[in-house]
Short mmCIF file of C-alpha atoms and ligand atoms in Angstrom, two decimals:
data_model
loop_
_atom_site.label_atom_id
_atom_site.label_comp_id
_atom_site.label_asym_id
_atom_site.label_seq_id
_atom_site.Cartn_x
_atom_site.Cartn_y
_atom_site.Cartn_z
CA UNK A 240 91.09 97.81 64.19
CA UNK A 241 90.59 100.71 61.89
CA UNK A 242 93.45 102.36 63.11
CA UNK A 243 96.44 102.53 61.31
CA UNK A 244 99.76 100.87 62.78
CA UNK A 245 102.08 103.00 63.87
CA UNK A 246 105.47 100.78 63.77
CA UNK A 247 107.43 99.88 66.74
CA UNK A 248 107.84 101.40 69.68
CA UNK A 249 110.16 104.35 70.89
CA UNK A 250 113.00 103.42 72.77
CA UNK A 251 113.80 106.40 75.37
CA UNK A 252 116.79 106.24 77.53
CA UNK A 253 117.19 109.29 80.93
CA UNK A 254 120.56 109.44 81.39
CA UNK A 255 122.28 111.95 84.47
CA UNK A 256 123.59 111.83 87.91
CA UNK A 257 122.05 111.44 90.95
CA UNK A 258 119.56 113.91 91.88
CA UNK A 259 119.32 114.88 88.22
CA UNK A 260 115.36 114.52 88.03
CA UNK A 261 115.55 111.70 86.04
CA UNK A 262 113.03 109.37 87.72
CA UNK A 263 110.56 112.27 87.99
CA UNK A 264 110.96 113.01 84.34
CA UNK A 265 110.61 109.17 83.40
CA UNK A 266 107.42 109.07 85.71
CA UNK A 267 105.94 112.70 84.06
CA UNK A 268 106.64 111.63 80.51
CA UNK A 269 104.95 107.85 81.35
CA UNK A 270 102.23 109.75 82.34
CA UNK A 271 101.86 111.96 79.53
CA UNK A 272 101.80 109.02 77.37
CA UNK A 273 99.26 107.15 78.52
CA UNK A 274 96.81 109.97 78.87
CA UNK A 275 97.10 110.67 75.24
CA UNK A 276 96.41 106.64 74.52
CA UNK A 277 99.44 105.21 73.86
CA UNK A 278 101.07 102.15 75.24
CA UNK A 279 104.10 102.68 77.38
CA UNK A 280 106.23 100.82 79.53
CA UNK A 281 108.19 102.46 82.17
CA UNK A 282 111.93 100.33 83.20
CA UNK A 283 114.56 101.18 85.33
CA UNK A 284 117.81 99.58 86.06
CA UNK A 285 119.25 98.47 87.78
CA UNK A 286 116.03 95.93 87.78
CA UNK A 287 116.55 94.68 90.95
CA UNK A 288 113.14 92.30 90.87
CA UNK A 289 115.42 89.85 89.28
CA UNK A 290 117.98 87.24 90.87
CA UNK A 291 120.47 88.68 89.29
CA UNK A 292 119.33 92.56 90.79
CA UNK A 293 118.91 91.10 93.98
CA UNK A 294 123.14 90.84 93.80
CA UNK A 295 123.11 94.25 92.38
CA UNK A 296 120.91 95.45 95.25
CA UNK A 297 122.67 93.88 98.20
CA UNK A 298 125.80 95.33 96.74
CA UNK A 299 124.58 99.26 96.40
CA UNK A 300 123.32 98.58 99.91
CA UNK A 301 126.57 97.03 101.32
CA UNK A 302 125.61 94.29 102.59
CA UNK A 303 127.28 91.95 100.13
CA UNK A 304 131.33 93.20 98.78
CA UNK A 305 131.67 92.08 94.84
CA UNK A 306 134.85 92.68 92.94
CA UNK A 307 134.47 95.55 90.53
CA UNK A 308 134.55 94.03 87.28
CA UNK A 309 132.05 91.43 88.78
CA UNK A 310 129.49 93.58 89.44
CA UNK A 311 129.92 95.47 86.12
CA UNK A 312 129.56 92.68 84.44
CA UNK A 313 126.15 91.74 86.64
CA UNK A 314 124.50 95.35 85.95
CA UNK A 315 125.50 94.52 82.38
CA UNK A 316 123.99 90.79 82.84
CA UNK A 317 120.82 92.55 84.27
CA UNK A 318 119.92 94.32 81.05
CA UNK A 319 120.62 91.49 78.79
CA UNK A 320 118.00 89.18 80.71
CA UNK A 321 115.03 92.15 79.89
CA UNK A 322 116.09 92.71 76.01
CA UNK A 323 113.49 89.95 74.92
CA UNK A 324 111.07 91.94 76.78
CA UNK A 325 112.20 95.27 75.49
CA UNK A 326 112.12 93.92 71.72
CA UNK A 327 108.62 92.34 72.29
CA UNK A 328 106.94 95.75 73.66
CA UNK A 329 108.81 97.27 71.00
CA UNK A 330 107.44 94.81 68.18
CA UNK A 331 103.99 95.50 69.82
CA UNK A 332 104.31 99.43 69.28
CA UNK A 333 104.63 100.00 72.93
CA UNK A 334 106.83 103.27 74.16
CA UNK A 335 109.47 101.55 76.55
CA UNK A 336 110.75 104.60 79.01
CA UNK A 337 114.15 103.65 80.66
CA UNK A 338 115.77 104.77 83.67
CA UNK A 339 119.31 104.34 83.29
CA UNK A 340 120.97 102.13 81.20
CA UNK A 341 124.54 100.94 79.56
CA UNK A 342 125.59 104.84 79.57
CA UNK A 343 125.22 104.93 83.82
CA UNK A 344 127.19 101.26 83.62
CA UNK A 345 129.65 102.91 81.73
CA UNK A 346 130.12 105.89 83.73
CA UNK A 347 130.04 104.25 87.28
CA UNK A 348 132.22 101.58 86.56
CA UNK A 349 134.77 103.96 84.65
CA UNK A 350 134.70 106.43 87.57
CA UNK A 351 136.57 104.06 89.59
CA UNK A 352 139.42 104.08 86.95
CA UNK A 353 138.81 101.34 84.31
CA UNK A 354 139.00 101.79 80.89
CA UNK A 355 135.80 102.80 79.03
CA UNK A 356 136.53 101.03 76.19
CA UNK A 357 136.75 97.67 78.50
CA UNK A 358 133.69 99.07 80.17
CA UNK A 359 131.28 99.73 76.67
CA UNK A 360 132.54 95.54 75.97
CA UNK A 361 129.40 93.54 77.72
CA UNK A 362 126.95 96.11 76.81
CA UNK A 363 127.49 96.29 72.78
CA UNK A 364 124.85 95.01 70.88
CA UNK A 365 121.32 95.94 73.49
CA UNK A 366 118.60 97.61 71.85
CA UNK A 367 120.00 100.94 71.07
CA UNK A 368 117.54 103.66 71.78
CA UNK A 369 116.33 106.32 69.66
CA UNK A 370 116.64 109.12 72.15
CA UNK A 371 118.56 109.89 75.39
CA UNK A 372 117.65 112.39 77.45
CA UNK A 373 120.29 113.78 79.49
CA UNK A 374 119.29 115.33 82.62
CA UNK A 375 122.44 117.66 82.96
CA UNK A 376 123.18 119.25 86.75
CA UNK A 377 126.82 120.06 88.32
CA UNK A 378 127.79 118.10 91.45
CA UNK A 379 126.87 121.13 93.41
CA UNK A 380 123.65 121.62 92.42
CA UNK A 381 122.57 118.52 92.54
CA UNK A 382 123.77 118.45 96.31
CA UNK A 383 121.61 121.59 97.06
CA UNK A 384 118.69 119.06 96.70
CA UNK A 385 119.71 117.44 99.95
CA UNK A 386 122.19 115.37 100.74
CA UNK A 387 122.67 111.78 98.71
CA UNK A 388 121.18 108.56 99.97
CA UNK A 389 123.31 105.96 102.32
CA UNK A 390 123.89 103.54 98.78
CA UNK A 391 127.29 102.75 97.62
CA UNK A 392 128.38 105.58 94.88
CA UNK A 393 126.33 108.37 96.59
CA UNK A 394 129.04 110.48 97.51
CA UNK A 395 130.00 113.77 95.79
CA UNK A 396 133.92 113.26 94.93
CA UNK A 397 132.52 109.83 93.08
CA UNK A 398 129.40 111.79 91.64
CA UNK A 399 132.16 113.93 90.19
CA UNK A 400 134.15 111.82 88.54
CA UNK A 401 131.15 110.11 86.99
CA UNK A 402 129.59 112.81 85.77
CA UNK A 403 133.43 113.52 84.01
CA UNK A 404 132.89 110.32 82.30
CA UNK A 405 129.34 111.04 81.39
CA UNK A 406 131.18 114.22 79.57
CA UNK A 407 133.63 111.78 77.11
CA UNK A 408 130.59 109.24 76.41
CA UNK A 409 127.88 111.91 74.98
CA UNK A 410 127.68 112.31 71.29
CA UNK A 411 126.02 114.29 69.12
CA UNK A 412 122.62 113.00 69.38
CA UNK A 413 122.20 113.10 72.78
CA UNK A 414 119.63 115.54 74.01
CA UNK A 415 121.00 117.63 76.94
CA UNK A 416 118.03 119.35 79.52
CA UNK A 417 119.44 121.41 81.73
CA UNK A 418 118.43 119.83 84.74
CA UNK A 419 118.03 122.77 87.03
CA UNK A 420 115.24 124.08 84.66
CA UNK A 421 111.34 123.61 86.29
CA UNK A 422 110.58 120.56 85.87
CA UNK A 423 107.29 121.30 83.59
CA UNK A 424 109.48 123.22 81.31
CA UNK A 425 111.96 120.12 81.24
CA UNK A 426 108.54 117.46 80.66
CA UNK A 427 107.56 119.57 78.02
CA UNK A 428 111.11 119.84 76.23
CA UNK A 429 110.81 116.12 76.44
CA UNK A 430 107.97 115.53 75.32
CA UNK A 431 107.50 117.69 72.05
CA UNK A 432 111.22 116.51 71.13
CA UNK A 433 109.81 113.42 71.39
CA UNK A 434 106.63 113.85 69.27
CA UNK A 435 108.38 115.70 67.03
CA UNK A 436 110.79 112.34 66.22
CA UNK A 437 108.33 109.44 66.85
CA UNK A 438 107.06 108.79 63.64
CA UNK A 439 111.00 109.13 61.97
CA UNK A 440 112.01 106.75 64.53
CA UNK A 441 109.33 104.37 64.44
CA UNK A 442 109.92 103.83 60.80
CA UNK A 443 113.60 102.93 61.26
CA UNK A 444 114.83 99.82 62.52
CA UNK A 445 116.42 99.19 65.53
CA UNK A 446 120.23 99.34 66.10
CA UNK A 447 122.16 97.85 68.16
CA UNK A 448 123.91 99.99 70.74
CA UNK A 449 128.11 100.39 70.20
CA UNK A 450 127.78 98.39 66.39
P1 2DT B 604 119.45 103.90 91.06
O1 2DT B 604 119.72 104.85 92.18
O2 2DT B 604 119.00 104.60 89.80
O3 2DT B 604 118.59 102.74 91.44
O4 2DT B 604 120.86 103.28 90.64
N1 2DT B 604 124.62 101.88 88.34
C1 2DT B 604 123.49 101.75 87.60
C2 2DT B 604 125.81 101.26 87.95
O5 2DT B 604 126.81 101.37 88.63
N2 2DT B 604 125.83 100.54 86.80
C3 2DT B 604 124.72 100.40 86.01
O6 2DT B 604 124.78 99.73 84.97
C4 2DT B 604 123.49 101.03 86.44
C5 2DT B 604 122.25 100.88 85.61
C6 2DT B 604 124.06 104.02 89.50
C7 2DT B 604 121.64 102.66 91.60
C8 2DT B 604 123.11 102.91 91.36
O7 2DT B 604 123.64 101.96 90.44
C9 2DT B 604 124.57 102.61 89.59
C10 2DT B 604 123.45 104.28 90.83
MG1 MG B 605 120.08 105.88 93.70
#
């Protein structure tokens, strides 16, 4: 093709509690993406198409009990089995939109009281992504968006404590939204942070998350 290559892909994480906005935001900034021509794959984990998010899903649900470390170490087990196909759409220039990721495994398993360095261990060394968005809402706000779902974790005291532990894992390069903005004002915050870095990212290699 005459077209020049670009480089690899963009690896974008949305980060935030429940009710945050991040789904919408990761379906609005999918969108965007395509209709300006570029490849994009939209993820979310948990995955729960998988054998191992089948567990994952019959525990949120409650219809199967797991010990805790067990199931961190599943949601963990969960990303591992999709790197090849993140590093592949990567390779292939391809925009790879995540819903969650080792920064939600973190923070969930952590809100019960384990250690976060213990909880960081299984994830260090994924893909590490360029940019995380996080989608940041109190507890309270979030809950004047209705009330949570029925899942496992969807209760405010718990939605609390992780988003304390969402607090002690954010660095520097994280890119708070404040959440409670319109949601076209957040997309397009996103979105021209995102153009703005593409072509710096795209020409750095990938790191590996917690190295
Ligand atoms: P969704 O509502 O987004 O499907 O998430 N969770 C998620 C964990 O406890 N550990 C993880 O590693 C991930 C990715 C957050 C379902 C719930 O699973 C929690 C909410
Ligand atoms: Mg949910």
């Amino acid at each position: 093709s005459s077209v020049a290559r670009r480089g690899r892909g963009i690896l974008v994480v949305f980060e935030g509690c429940d009710r945050s906005g991040k789904s919408t935001q990761c379906r609005m900034l999918v969108d965007y993406l395509k209709s300006i021509g570029r490849d994009v794959a939209h993820l979310r984990f948990p995955d729960r198409t998988t054998a191992i998010g089948q567990s994952i899903n019959d525990y949120l649900q409650g219809t199967t009990e797991l010990e805790d470390h067990a199931i961190h170490l599943l949601f963990s087990a969960n990303r591992w089995e999709s790197v090849p196909r993140i590093k592949q759409l990567l390779d292939n220039g391809t925009f790879v939109v995540v819903d969650r990721y080792a920064f939600s495994g973190v923070a969930f398993t952590a809100a019960k009281g384990y250690d976060v360095t213990w909880c960081k261990n299984p994830d260090r060394g994924l893909p590490d992504p360029d940019l995380i968005f996080y989608l940041d809402i109190s507890t309270k706000d979030a809950q004047t968006r209705g009330s949570y779902g029925e899942e496992r974790y969807e209760k405010a005291e718990f939605q609390e404590r992780v988003a304390e532990i969402y607090e002690q894992l954010k660095s520097n390069d994280w890119k708070v939204v404040d959440a409670m903005k319109d949601k076209n004002e957040i997309h397009e915050e996103i979105r021209n942070t995102l153009l703005e870095l593409e072509e710096q990212f795209s020409k750095t290699p990938l790191k590996r998350l917690w190295t």
